Amino acid sequence: MFGLGPFEVVVLVVIALLVFGPEKLPQAASQAGRTLRNLRRMANNAKHDIRSGLGPEFADFDPSDLNPRNFVRKHLFEDDDDWARKPGDTAVDTLDPVGSHNGALDELGYGEIPPYDHEAT
């Protein structure tokens, strides 16, 4: 639970008993539970409002993608085939000035040297 071990949970319960006392501890726990439920409901409502405000184009939008760590993991380390274009696409043809791909993206084999344009550097 939240990365806490059993010893840490016992320590937190003892501290709560000392701070609130045995009479007020159930009231404090129920208040904390209510507060957490309200915060969760507000966060879910905010997510729903953002998604509805952005429109159908962003139906798969997840606010956790805005976290830089998640953003980098999603866009750099996950396989995504959207970058591969159709053969003959002008954007693909301009990527390779040597023209070795003949309209398609070729994968290099082990030990192969990628094409290099000596005049471009």
N, CA, C and O atoms as a Tinker XYZ file with bonds, in Angstrom:
   484  protein
     1  N      0.845000   -1.178000    0.000000    73     2
     2  CA     0.000000    0.000000    0.000000    64     1     3
     3  C      0.886000    1.236000    0.000000    63     2     4     5
     4  O      1.560000    1.522000    0.990000    81     3
     5  N      0.886000    1.978000   -1.124000    73     3     6
     6  CA     1.663000    3.209000   -1.297000    64     5     7
     7  C      3.143000    2.989000   -1.054000    63     6     8     9
     8  O      3.846000    3.935000   -0.698000    81     7
     9  N      3.637000    1.781000   -1.232000    73     7    10
    10  CA     5.051000    1.489000   -1.022000    64     9    11
    11  C      5.441000    1.427000    0.435000    63    10    12    13
    12  O      6.627000    1.491000    0.758000    81    11
    13  N      4.480000    1.305000    1.316000    73    11    14
    14  CA     4.767000    1.220000    2.748000    64    13    15
    15  C      4.743000   -0.237000    3.195000    63    14    16    17
    16  O      3.871000   -1.011000    2.799000    81    15
    17  N      5.701000   -0.586000    4.015000    73    15    18
    18  CA     5.726000   -1.916000    4.584000    64    17    19
    19  C      4.874000   -1.985000    5.835000    63    18    20    21
    20  O      4.354000   -0.967000    6.291000    81    19
    21  N      4.725000   -3.187000    6.398000    73    19    22
    22  CA     3.891000   -3.334000    7.596000    64    21    23
    23  C      4.434000   -2.536000    8.791000    63    22    24    25
    24  O      3.654000   -2.020000    9.590000    81    23
    25  N      5.737000   -2.434000    8.915000    73    23    26
    26  CA     6.310000   -1.688000   10.031000    64    25    27
    27  C      5.964000   -0.208000    9.930000    63    26    28    29
    28  O      5.615000    0.419000   10.930000    81    27
    29  N      6.060000    0.353000    8.723000    73    27    30
    30  CA     5.747000    1.776000    8.544000    64    29    31
    31  C      4.272000    2.057000    8.824000    63    30    32    33
    32  O      3.934000    3.098000    9.387000    81    31
    33  N      3.388000    1.126000    8.429000    73    31    34
    34  CA     1.957000    1.312000    8.684000    64    33    35
    35  C      1.685000    1.311000   10.182000    63    34    36    37
    36  O      0.899000    2.127000   10.666000    81    35
    37  N      2.328000    0.400000   10.930000    73    35    38
    38  CA     2.151000    0.346000   12.387000    64    37    39
    39  C      2.646000    1.640000   13.023000    63    38    40    41
    40  O      2.003000    2.171000   13.929000    81    39
    41  N      3.779000    2.148000   12.557000    73    39    42
    42  CA     4.318000    3.405000   13.094000    64    41    43
    43  C      3.353000    4.553000   12.824000    63    42    44    45
    44  O      3.132000    5.390000   13.699000    81    43
    45  N      2.775000    4.605000   11.625000    73    43    46
    46  CA     1.812000    5.671000   11.311000    64    45    47
    47  C      0.560000    5.570000   12.181000    63    46    48    49
    48  O      0.022000    6.595000   12.599000    81    47
    49  N      0.087000    4.348000   12.461000    73    47    50
    50  CA    -1.089000    4.174000   13.316000    64    49    51
    51  C     -0.777000    4.631000   14.740000    63    50    52    53
    52  O     -1.609000    5.277000   15.377000    81    51
    53  N      0.410000    4.302000   15.243000    73    51    54
    54  CA     0.790000    4.732000   16.597000    64    53    55
    55  C      0.891000    6.247000   16.661000    63    54    56    57
    56  O      0.444000    6.854000   17.634000    81    55
    57  N      1.470000    6.863000   15.645000    73    55    58
    58  CA     1.578000    8.336000   15.627000    64    57    59
    59  C      0.177000    8.960000   15.572000    63    58    60    61
    60  O     -0.084000    9.958000   16.243000    81    59
    61  N     -0.722000    8.372000   14.771000    73    59    62
    62  CA    -2.092000    8.887000   14.683000    64    61    63
    63  C     -2.799000    8.755000   16.027000    63    62    64    65
    64  O     -3.550000    9.647000   16.420000    81    63
    65  N     -2.567000    7.650000   16.736000    73    63    66
    66  CA    -3.165000    7.483000   18.072000    64    65    67
    67  C     -2.653000    8.541000   19.032000    63    66    68    69
    68  O     -3.419000    9.076000   19.833000    81    67
    69  N     -1.357000    8.847000   18.958000    73    67    70
    70  CA    -0.785000    9.851000   19.846000    64    69    71
    71  C     -1.290000   11.257000   19.510000    63    70    72    73
    72  O     -1.537000   12.060000   20.410000    81    71
    73  N     -1.442000   11.551000   18.233000    73    71    74
    74  CA    -1.854000   12.897000   17.829000    64    73    75
    75  C     -3.348000   13.115000   18.081000    63    74    76    77
    76  O     -3.733000   14.121000   18.678000    81    75
    77  N     -4.196000   12.175000   17.627000    73    75    78
    78  CA    -5.634000   12.363000   17.715000    64    77    79
    79  C     -6.246000   11.772000   18.981000    63    78    80    81
    80  O     -7.297000   12.232000   19.429000    81    79
    81  N     -5.620000   10.782000   19.551000    73    79    82
    82  CA    -6.195000   10.111000   20.711000    64    81    83
    83  C     -7.173000    9.040000   20.270000    63    82    84    85
    84  O     -7.671000    9.088000   19.145000    81    83
    85  N     -7.459000    8.076000   21.131000    73    83    86
    86  CA    -8.340000    6.965000   20.731000    64    85    87
    87  C     -9.795000    7.400000   20.512000    63    86    88    89
    88  O    -10.530000    6.714000   19.802000    81    87
    89  N    -10.228000    8.523000   21.102000    73    87    90
    90  CA   -11.619000    8.958000   20.935000    64    89    91
    91  C    -11.858000    9.595000   19.570000    63    90    92    93
    92  O    -12.894000    9.357000   18.949000    81    91
    93  N    -10.913000   10.397000   19.100000    73    91    94
    94  CA   -11.112000   11.144000   17.865000    64    93    95
    95  C    -10.515000   10.452000   16.639000    63    94    96    97
    96  O    -10.699000   10.934000   15.521000    81    95
    97  N     -9.808000    9.342000   16.818000    73    95    98
    98  CA    -9.178000    8.674000   15.687000    64    97    99
    99  C    -10.196000    8.159000   14.662000    63    98   100   101
   100  O     -9.961000    8.336000   13.466000    81    99
   101  N    -11.311000    7.532000   15.057000    73    99   102
   102  CA   -12.293000    7.094000   14.037000    64   101   103
   103  C    -12.874000    8.264000   13.247000    63   102   104   105
   104  O    -13.094000    8.145000   12.041000    81   103
   105  N    -13.126000    9.395000   13.913000    73   103   106
   106  CA   -13.647000   10.565000   13.213000    64   105   107
   107  C    -12.612000   11.096000   12.214000    63   106   108   109
   108  O    -12.963000   11.457000   11.091000    81   107
   109  N    -11.354000   11.141000   12.617000    73   107   110
   110  CA   -10.295000   11.632000   11.729000    64   109   111
   111  C    -10.123000   10.694000   10.528000    63   110   112   113
   112  O     -9.905000   11.150000    9.406000    81   111
   113  N    -10.222000    9.381000   10.772000    73   111   114
   114  CA   -10.084000    8.420000    9.674000    64   113   115
   115  C    -11.241000    8.555000    8.685000    63   114   116   117
   116  O    -11.026000    8.506000    7.474000    81   115
   117  N    -12.471000    8.725000    9.190000    73   115   118
   118  CA   -13.605000    8.875000    8.277000    64   117   119
   119  C    -13.504000   10.196000    7.503000    63   118   120   121
   120  O    -13.853000   10.247000    6.323000    81   119
   121  N    -13.040000   11.241000    8.145000    73   119   122
   122  CA   -12.848000   12.522000    7.458000    64   121   123
   123  C    -11.782000   12.393000    6.368000    63   122   124   125
   124  O    -11.951000   12.924000    5.271000    81   123
   125  N    -10.686000   11.692000    6.665000    73   123   126
   126  CA    -9.638000   11.495000    5.662000    64   125   127
   127  C    -10.170000   10.674000    4.485000    63   126   128   129
   128  O     -9.847000   10.966000    3.334000    81   127
   129  N    -10.978000    9.657000    4.761000    73   127   130
   130  CA   -11.576000    8.853000    3.692000    64   129   131
   131  C    -12.493000    9.668000    2.807000    63   130   132   133
   132  O    -12.457000    9.548000    1.582000    81   131
   133  N    -13.335000   10.516000    3.441000    73   131   134
   134  CA   -14.219000   11.394000    2.681000    64   133   135
   135  C    -13.428000   12.362000    1.805000    63   134   136   137
   136  O    -13.783000   12.605000    0.651000    81   135
   137  N    -12.361000   12.904000    2.365000    73   135   138
   138  CA   -11.530000   13.845000    1.615000    64   137   139
   139  C    -10.893000   13.166000    0.406000    63   138   140   141
   140  O    -10.861000   13.735000   -0.685000    81   139
   141  N    -10.388000   11.956000    0.600000    73   139   142
   142  CA    -9.779000   11.233000   -0.521000    64   141   143
   143  C    -10.811000   10.898000   -1.597000    63   142   144   145
   144  O    -10.509000   10.997000   -2.787000    81   143
   145  N    -12.014000   10.505000   -1.204000    73   143   146
   146  CA   -13.073000   10.236000   -2.175000    64   145   147
   147  C    -13.419000   11.496000   -2.961000    63   146   148   149
   148  O    -13.588000   11.449000   -4.179000    81   147
   149  N    -13.523000   12.623000   -2.258000    73   147   150
   150  CA   -13.831000   13.890000   -2.941000    64   149   151
   151  C    -12.728000   14.286000   -3.914000    63   150   152   153
   152  O    -13.014000   14.740000   -5.022000    81   151
   153  N    -11.476000   14.120000   -3.512000    73   151   154
   154  CA   -10.362000   14.446000   -4.397000    64   153   155
   155  C    -10.359000   13.548000   -5.624000    63   154   156   157
   156  O    -10.113000   14.016000   -6.735000    81   155
   157  N    -10.631000   12.258000   -5.431000    73   155   158
   158  CA   -10.672000   11.323000   -6.559000    64   157   159
   159  C    -11.817000   11.697000   -7.508000    63   158   160   161
   160  O    -11.644000   11.670000   -8.727000    81   159
   161  N    -12.972000   12.041000   -6.960000    73   159   162
   162  CA   -14.114000   12.429000   -7.785000    64   161   163
   163  C    -13.802000   13.712000   -8.557000    63   162   164   165
   164  O    -14.127000   13.817000   -9.739000    81   163
   165  N    -13.175000   14.685000   -7.898000    73   163   166
   166  CA   -12.817000   15.929000   -8.582000    64   165   167
   167  C    -11.822000   15.671000   -9.708000    63   166   168   169
   168  O    -11.942000   16.261000  -10.781000    81   167
   169  N    -10.840000   14.798000   -9.480000    73   167   170
   170  CA    -9.862000   14.485000  -10.519000    64   169   171
   171  C    -10.529000   13.794000  -11.702000    63   170   172   173
   172  O    -10.221000   14.104000  -12.853000    81   171
   173  N    -11.437000   12.864000  -11.430000    73   171   174
   174  CA   -12.143000   12.185000  -12.519000    64   173   175
   175  C    -13.029000   13.154000  -13.297000    63   174   176   177
   176  O    -13.113000   13.071000  -14.522000    81   175
   177  N    -13.687000   14.066000  -12.595000    73   175   178
   178  CA   -14.509000   15.081000  -13.279000    64   177   179
   179  C    -13.640000   16.005000  -14.135000    63   178   180   181
   180  O    -14.026000   16.366000  -15.247000    81   179
   181  N    -12.479000   16.384000  -13.622000    73   179   182
   182  CA   -11.577000   17.246000  -14.393000    64   181   183
   183  C    -11.099000   16.522000  -15.650000    63   182   184   185
   184  O    -11.039000   17.123000  -16.722000    81   183
   185  N    -10.756000   15.224000  -15.529000    73   183   186
   186  CA   -10.348000   14.441000  -16.699000    64   185   187
   187  C    -11.467000   14.383000  -17.731000    63   186   188   189
   188  O    -11.232000   14.553000  -18.928000    81   187
   189  N    -12.683000   14.141000  -17.255000    73   187   190
   190  CA   -13.826000   14.065000  -18.164000    64   189   191
   191  C    -14.052000   15.410000  -18.856000    63   190   192   193
   192  O    -14.316000   15.446000  -20.058000    81   191
   193  N    -13.952000   16.513000  -18.113000    73   191   194
   194  CA   -14.135000   17.840000  -18.697000    64   193   195
   195  C    -13.073000   18.141000  -19.749000    63   194   196   197
   196  O    -13.376000   18.704000  -20.801000    81   195
   197  N    -11.840000   17.769000  -19.466000    73   195   198
   198  CA   -10.753000   18.007000  -20.433000    64   197   199
   199  C    -10.988000   17.202000  -21.694000    63   198   200   201
   200  O    -10.855000   17.727000  -22.800000    81   199
   201  N    -11.339000   15.925000  -21.541000    73   199   202
   202  CA   -11.572000   15.077000  -22.720000    64   201   203
   203  C    -12.754000   15.581000  -23.542000    63   202   204   205
   204  O    -12.688000   15.605000  -24.771000    81   203
   205  N    -13.830000   15.983000  -22.874000    73   203   206
   206  CA   -14.989000   16.470000  -23.619000    64   205   207
   207  C    -14.689000   17.822000  -24.261000    63   206   208   209
   208  O    -15.205000   18.115000  -25.339000    81   207
   209  N    -13.882000   18.636000  -23.631000    73   207   210
   210  CA   -13.531000   19.935000  -24.192000    64   209   211
   211  C    -12.592000   19.833000  -25.382000    63   210   212   213
   212  O    -12.643000   20.673000  -26.281000    81   211
   213  N    -11.732000   18.815000  -25.404000    73   211   214
   214  CA   -10.798000   18.665000  -26.515000    64   213   215
   215  C    -11.455000   18.115000  -27.768000    63   214   216   217
   216  O    -10.982000   18.358000  -28.878000    81   215
   217  N    -12.533000   17.383000  -27.599000    73   215   218
   218  CA   -13.251000   16.851000  -28.750000    64   217   219
   219  C    -12.894000   15.409000  -29.039000    63   218   220   221
   220  O    -12.079000   14.803000  -28.343000    81   219
   221  N    -13.524000   14.861000  -30.089000    73   219   222
   222  CA   -13.346000   13.437000  -30.392000    64   221   223
   223  C    -11.949000   13.075000  -30.894000    63   222   224   225
   224  O    -11.561000   11.908000  -30.842000    81   223
   225  N    -11.194000   14.053000  -31.376000    73   223   226
   226  CA    -9.843000   13.764000  -31.865000    64   225   227
   227  C     -8.928000   13.297000  -30.739000    63   226   228   229
   228  O     -7.978000   12.550000  -30.970000    81   227
   229  N     -9.220000   13.740000  -29.522000    73   227   230
   230  CA    -8.381000   13.412000  -28.380000    64   229   231
   231  C     -9.097000   12.471000  -27.418000    63   230   232   233
   232  O     -8.946000   12.599000  -26.203000    81   231
   233  N     -9.870000   11.535000  -27.941000    73   231   234
   234  CA   -10.616000   10.599000  -27.099000    64   233   235
   235  C     -9.685000    9.691000  -26.322000    63   234   236   237
   236  O    -10.029000    9.241000  -25.229000    81   235
   237  N     -8.502000    9.414000  -26.874000    73   235   238
   238  CA    -7.556000    8.537000  -26.183000    64   237   239
   239  C     -6.543000    9.322000  -25.357000    63   238   240   241
   240  O     -5.545000    8.761000  -24.905000    81   239
   241  N     -6.791000   10.608000  -25.157000    73   239   242
   242  CA    -5.881000   11.445000  -24.369000    64   241   243
   243  C     -5.871000   11.006000  -22.914000    63   242   244   245
   244  O     -6.924000   10.787000  -22.315000    81   243
   245  N     -4.679000   10.880000  -22.353000    73   243   246
   246  CA    -4.529000   10.527000  -20.946000    64   245   247
   247  C     -3.653000   11.596000  -20.302000    63   246   248   249
   248  O     -2.522000   11.803000  -20.743000    81   247
   249  N     -4.147000   12.282000  -19.267000    73   247   250
   250  CA    -3.344000   13.344000  -18.640000    64   249   251
   251  C     -2.008000   12.858000  -18.099000    63   250   252   253
   252  O     -1.081000   13.655000  -17.954000    81   251
   253  N     -1.885000   11.575000  -17.798000    73   251   254
   254  CA    -0.596000   11.084000  -17.297000    64   253   255
   255  C      0.461000   11.116000  -18.391000    63   254   256   257
   256  O      1.651000   11.018000  -18.092000    81   255
   257  N      0.055000   11.252000  -19.665000    73   255   258
   258  CA     1.026000   11.377000  -20.748000    64   257   259
   259  C      1.759000   12.713000  -20.691000    63   258   260   261
   260  O      2.803000   12.873000  -21.323000    81   259
   261  N      1.226000   13.665000  -19.945000    73   259   262
   262  CA     1.885000   14.966000  -19.827000    64   261   263
   263  C      3.082000   14.917000  -18.885000    63   262   264   265
   264  O      3.913000   15.825000  -18.890000    81   263
   265  N      3.174000   13.872000  -18.083000    73   263   266
   266  CA     4.338000   13.680000  -17.231000    64   265   267
   267  C      5.533000   13.427000  -18.148000    63   266   268   269
   268  O      5.456000   12.545000  -19.004000    81   267
   269  N      6.631000   14.164000  -18.001000    73   267   270
   270  CA     7.763000   14.010000  -18.925000    64   269   271
   271  C      8.291000   12.573000  -18.988000    63   270   272   273
   272  O      8.673000   12.114000  -20.064000    81   271
   273  N      8.320000   11.870000  -17.888000    73   271   274
   274  CA     8.822000   10.501000  -17.890000    64   273   275
   275  C      7.917000    9.607000  -18.741000    63   274   276   277
   276  O      8.414000    8.811000  -19.538000    81   275
   277  N      6.600000    9.729000  -18.583000    73   275   278
   278  CA     5.672000    8.935000  -19.381000    64   277   279
   279  C      5.726000    9.343000  -20.850000    63   278   280   281
   280  O      5.639000    8.492000  -21.735000    81   279
   281  N      5.869000   10.634000  -21.111000    73   279   282
   282  CA     5.934000   11.129000  -22.479000    64   281   283
   283  C      7.133000   10.538000  -23.213000    63   282   284   285
   284  O      7.004000   10.068000  -24.343000    81   283
   285  N      8.308000   10.563000  -22.563000    73   283   286
   286  CA     9.513000   10.027000  -23.189000    64   285   287
   287  C      9.377000    8.528000  -23.399000    63   286   288   289
   288  O      9.725000    8.017000  -24.464000    81   287
   289  N      8.875000    7.817000  -22.396000    73   287   290
   290  CA     8.719000    6.370000  -22.518000    64   289   291
   291  C      7.767000    6.025000  -23.663000    63   290   292   293
   292  O      8.029000    5.104000  -24.436000    81   291
   293  N      6.676000    6.758000  -23.768000    73   291   294
   294  CA     5.678000    6.461000  -24.795000    64   293   295
   295  C      6.212000    6.741000  -26.191000    63   294   296   297
   296  O      6.011000    5.940000  -27.103000    81   295
   297  N      6.896000    7.881000  -26.367000    73   295   298
   298  CA     7.291000    8.296000  -27.702000    64   297   299
   299  C      8.654000    7.808000  -28.138000    63   298   300   301
   300  O      8.943000    7.812000  -29.335000    81   299
   301  N      9.498000    7.389000  -27.221000    73   299   302
   302  CA    10.817000    6.919000  -27.611000    64   301   303
   303  C     11.006000    5.418000  -27.467000    63   302   304   305
   304  O     11.711000    4.803000  -28.267000    81   303
   305  N     10.390000    4.827000  -26.465000    73   303   306
   306  CA    10.694000    3.440000  -26.172000    64   305   307
   307  C      9.609000    2.457000  -26.568000    63   306   308   309
   308  O      9.848000    1.250000  -26.523000    81   307
   309  N      8.435000    2.915000  -26.952000    73   307   310
   310  CA     7.396000    2.008000  -27.408000    64   309   311
   311  C      7.462000    1.900000  -28.923000    63   310   312   313
   312  O      7.780000    2.870000  -29.612000    81   311
   313  N      7.157000    0.703000  -29.440000    73   311   314
   314  CA     7.163000    0.493000  -30.885000    64   313   315
   315  C      5.969000    1.215000  -31.483000    63   314   316   317
   316  O      4.838000    1.081000  -31.016000    81   315
   317  N      6.241000    1.969000  -32.507000    73   315   318
   318  CA     5.191000    2.717000  -33.181000    64   317   319
   319  C      5.503000    2.704000  -34.670000    63   318   320   321
   320  O      6.547000    3.197000  -35.096000    81   319
   321  N      4.599000    2.140000  -35.456000    73   319   322
   322  CA     4.825000    2.018000  -36.891000    64   321   323
   323  C      4.246000    3.184000  -37.671000    63   322   324   325
   324  O      4.225000    3.142000  -38.901000    81   323
   325  N      3.772000    4.228000  -36.991000    73   323   326
   326  CA     3.195000    5.367000  -37.689000    64   325   327
   327  C      4.237000    6.143000  -38.492000    63   326   328   329
   328  O      3.878000    6.856000  -39.429000    81   327
   329  N      5.509000    6.020000  -38.147000    73   327   330
   330  CA     6.535000    6.788000  -38.842000    64   329   331
   331  C      6.796000    6.234000  -40.239000    63   330   332   333
   332  O      7.263000    6.965000  -41.113000    81   331
   333  N      6.501000    4.954000  -40.462000    73   331   334
   334  CA     6.757000    4.354000  -41.774000    64   333   335
   335  C      5.712000    4.855000  -42.760000    63   334   336   337
   336  O      4.511000    4.724000  -42.523000    81   335
   337  N      6.166000    5.422000  -43.852000    73   335   338
   338  CA     5.246000    5.955000  -44.846000    64   337   339
   339  C      5.158000    5.006000  -46.034000    63   338   340   341
   340  O      5.908000    4.036000  -46.141000    81   339
   341  N      4.229000    5.316000  -46.913000    73   339   342
   342  CA     4.036000    4.498000  -48.101000    64   341   343
   343  C      5.206000    4.685000  -49.058000    63   342   344   345
   344  O      5.795000    5.764000  -49.114000    81   343
   345  N      5.551000    3.632000  -49.819000    73   343   346
   346  CA     6.590000    3.799000  -50.844000    64   345   347
   347  C      6.182000    4.866000  -51.853000    63   346   348   349
   348  O      5.021000    4.945000  -52.257000    81   347
   349  N      7.129000    5.667000  -52.245000    73   347   350
   350  CA     6.857000    6.737000  -53.194000    64   349   351
   351  C      6.425000    8.026000  -52.537000    63   350   352   353
   352  O      6.222000    9.027000  -53.226000    81   351
   353  N      6.278000    8.033000  -51.224000    73   351   354
   354  CA     5.901000    9.234000  -50.496000    64   353   355
   355  C      7.041000   10.238000  -50.626000    63   354   356   357
   356  O      8.206000    9.873000  -50.465000    81   355
   357  N      6.724000   11.491000  -50.914000    73   355   358
   358  CA     7.770000   12.479000  -51.143000    64   357   359
   359  C      8.577000   12.745000  -49.894000    63   358   360   361
   360  O      9.762000   13.062000  -49.987000    81   359
   361  N      7.957000   12.622000  -48.703000    73   359   362
   362  CA     8.710000   12.843000  -47.469000    64   361   363
   363  C      9.767000   11.761000  -47.286000    63   362   364   365
   364  O     10.861000   12.044000  -46.797000    81   363
   365  N      9.457000   10.530000  -47.669000    73   363   366
   366  CA    10.432000    9.446000  -47.553000    64   365   367
   367  C     11.538000    9.645000  -48.568000    63   366   368   369
   368  O     12.706000    9.405000  -48.264000    81   367
   369  N     11.184000   10.088000  -49.787000    73   367   370
   370  CA    12.191000   10.263000  -50.820000    64   369   371
   371  C     13.182000   11.352000  -50.455000    63   370   372   373
   372  O     14.342000   11.274000  -50.858000    81   371
   373  N     12.768000   12.360000  -49.711000    73   371   374
   374  CA    13.698000   13.418000  -49.354000    64   373   375
   375  C     14.558000   13.051000  -48.168000    63   374   376   377
   376  O     15.532000   13.744000  -47.874000    81   375
   377  N     14.216000   11.961000  -47.469000    73   375   378
   378  CA    15.030000   11.557000  -46.322000    64   377   379
   379  C     16.353000   10.951000  -46.747000    63   378   380   381
   380  O     17.336000   11.060000  -46.015000    81   379
   381  N     16.404000   10.327000  -47.890000    73   379   382
   382  CA    17.593000    9.609000  -48.320000    64   381   383
   383  C     18.152000   10.273000  -49.571000    63   382   384   385
   384  O     17.687000    9.970000  -50.670000    81   383
   385  N     19.133000   11.166000  -49.449000    73   383   386
   386  CA    19.631000   11.868000  -50.616000    64   385   387
   387  C     20.377000   10.954000  -51.573000    63   386   388   389
   388  O     20.485000   11.281000  -52.755000    81   387
   389  N     20.889000    9.839000  -51.118000    73   387   390
   390  CA    21.639000    8.943000  -51.981000    64   389   391
   391  C     20.692000    8.159000  -52.884000    63   390   392   393
   392  O     21.055000    7.809000  -54.007000    81   391
   393  N     19.477000    7.881000  -52.400000    73   391   394
   394  CA    18.489000    7.182000  -53.211000    64   393   395
   395  C     18.649000    5.679000  -53.173000    63   394   396   397
   396  O     18.309000    5.010000  -54.149000    81   395
   397  N     19.146000    5.127000  -52.099000    73   395   398
   398  CA    19.401000    3.689000  -52.035000    64   397   399
   399  C     18.174000    2.876000  -51.686000    63   398   400   401
   400  O     18.206000    1.649000  -51.780000    81   399
   401  N     17.081000    3.530000  -51.282000    73   399   402
   402  CA    15.937000    2.744000  -50.824000    64   401   403
   403  C     14.960000    2.429000  -51.940000    63   402   404   405
   404  O     14.069000    1.603000  -51.742000    81   403
   405  N     15.086000    3.045000  -53.094000    73   403   406
   406  CA    14.203000    2.804000  -54.234000    64   405   407
   407  C     12.738000    2.963000  -53.864000    63   406   408   409
   408  O     11.914000    2.165000  -54.310000    81   407
   409  N     12.387000    3.955000  -53.073000    73   407   410
   410  CA    10.999000    4.232000  -52.744000    64   409   411
   411  C     10.497000    3.533000  -51.508000    63   410   412   413
   412  O      9.360000    3.788000  -51.113000    81   411
   413  N     11.255000    2.677000  -50.871000    73   411   414
   414  CA    10.810000    1.973000  -49.665000    64   413   415
   415  C     11.880000    2.103000  -48.596000    63   414   416   417
   416  O     13.052000    2.330000  -48.898000    81   415
   417  N     11.476000    1.960000  -47.369000    73   415   418
   418  CA    12.426000    2.015000  -46.269000    64   417   419
   419  C     13.054000    0.637000  -46.099000    63   418   420   421
   420  O     12.364000   -0.318000  -45.744000    81   419
   421  N     14.348000    0.528000  -46.346000    73   419   422
   422  CA    15.055000   -0.743000  -46.190000    64   421   423
   423  C     15.678000   -0.794000  -44.818000    63   422   424   425
   424  O     16.117000    0.220000  -44.275000    81   423
   425  N     15.711000   -1.998000  -44.261000    73   423   426
   426  CA    16.402000   -2.184000  -42.992000    64   425   427
   427  C     17.815000   -2.653000  -43.279000    63   426   428   429
   428  O     18.044000   -3.467000  -44.173000    81   427
   429  N     18.750000   -2.136000  -42.520000    73   427   430
   430  CA    20.132000   -2.539000  -42.695000    64   429   431
   431  C     20.376000   -3.867000  -42.000000    63   430   432   433
   432  O     19.866000   -4.114000  -40.907000    81   431
   433  N     21.148000   -4.706000  -42.637000    73   431   434
   434  CA    21.539000   -5.963000  -42.019000    64   433   435
   435  C     22.684000   -5.737000  -41.051000    63   434   436   437
   436  O     23.217000   -4.632000  -40.949000    81   435
   437  N     23.057000   -6.789000  -40.343000    73   435   438
   438  CA    24.136000   -6.677000  -39.366000    64   437   439
   439  C     25.437000   -6.365000  -40.088000    63   438   440   441
   440  O     25.812000   -7.067000  -41.027000    81   439
   441  N     26.120000   -5.323000  -39.659000    73   439   442
   442  CA    27.414000   -4.959000  -40.222000    64   441   443
   443  C     27.324000   -4.065000  -41.444000    63   442   444   445
   444  O     28.355000   -3.598000  -41.929000    81   443
   445  N     26.129000   -3.808000  -41.962000    73   443   446
   446  CA    25.995000   -2.933000  -43.121000    64   445   447
   447  C     26.182000   -1.479000  -42.711000    63   446   448   449
   448  O     25.810000   -1.073000  -41.610000    81   447
   449  N     26.753000   -0.721000  -43.600000    73   447   450
   450  CA    26.992000    0.705000  -43.342000    64   449   451
   451  C     25.852000    1.480000  -43.991000    63   450   452   453
   452  O     25.537000    1.239000  -45.156000    81   451
   453  N     25.229000    2.399000  -43.268000    73   451   454
   454  CA    24.141000    3.177000  -43.870000    64   453   455
   455  C     24.671000    4.083000  -44.964000    63   454   456   457
   456  O     25.846000    4.450000  -44.938000    81   455
   457  N     23.831000    4.457000  -45.933000    73   455   458
   458  CA    24.274000    5.340000  -47.003000    64   457   459
   459  C     24.714000    6.687000  -46.437000    63   458   460   461
   460  O     24.144000    7.200000  -45.474000    81   459
   461  N     25.744000    7.238000  -47.067000    73   459   462
   462  CA    26.328000    8.474000  -46.579000    64   461   463
   463  C     26.579000    9.375000  -47.769000    63   462   464   465
   464  O     27.185000    8.955000  -48.755000    81   463
   465  N     26.118000   10.608000  -47.682000    73   463   466
   466  CA    26.327000   11.565000  -48.750000    64   465   467
   467  C     27.522000   12.431000  -48.386000    63   466   468   469
   468  O     27.435000   13.271000  -47.491000    81   467
   469  N     28.644000   12.227000  -49.080000    73   467   470
   470  CA    29.863000   12.971000  -48.760000    64   469   471
   471  C     29.769000   14.457000  -49.112000    63   470   472   473
   472  O     30.467000   15.283000  -48.523000    81   471
   473  N     28.915000   14.791000  -50.060000    73   471   474
   474  CA    28.784000   16.186000  -50.472000    64   473   475
   475  C     27.905000   16.983000  -49.507000    63   474   476   477
   476  O     27.934000   18.214000  -49.518000    81   475
   477  N     27.126000   16.293000  -48.673000    73   475   478
   478  CA    26.194000   16.990000  -47.797000    64   477   479
   479  C     26.874000   17.524000  -46.546000    63   478   480   481
   480  O     26.329000   18.395000  -45.867000    81   479
   481  N     28.039000   17.017000  -46.239000    73   479   482
   482  CA    28.682000   17.465000  -44.990000    64   481   483
   483  C     29.812000   18.416000  -45.233000    63   482   484
   484  O     30.446000   18.877000  -44.283000    81   483
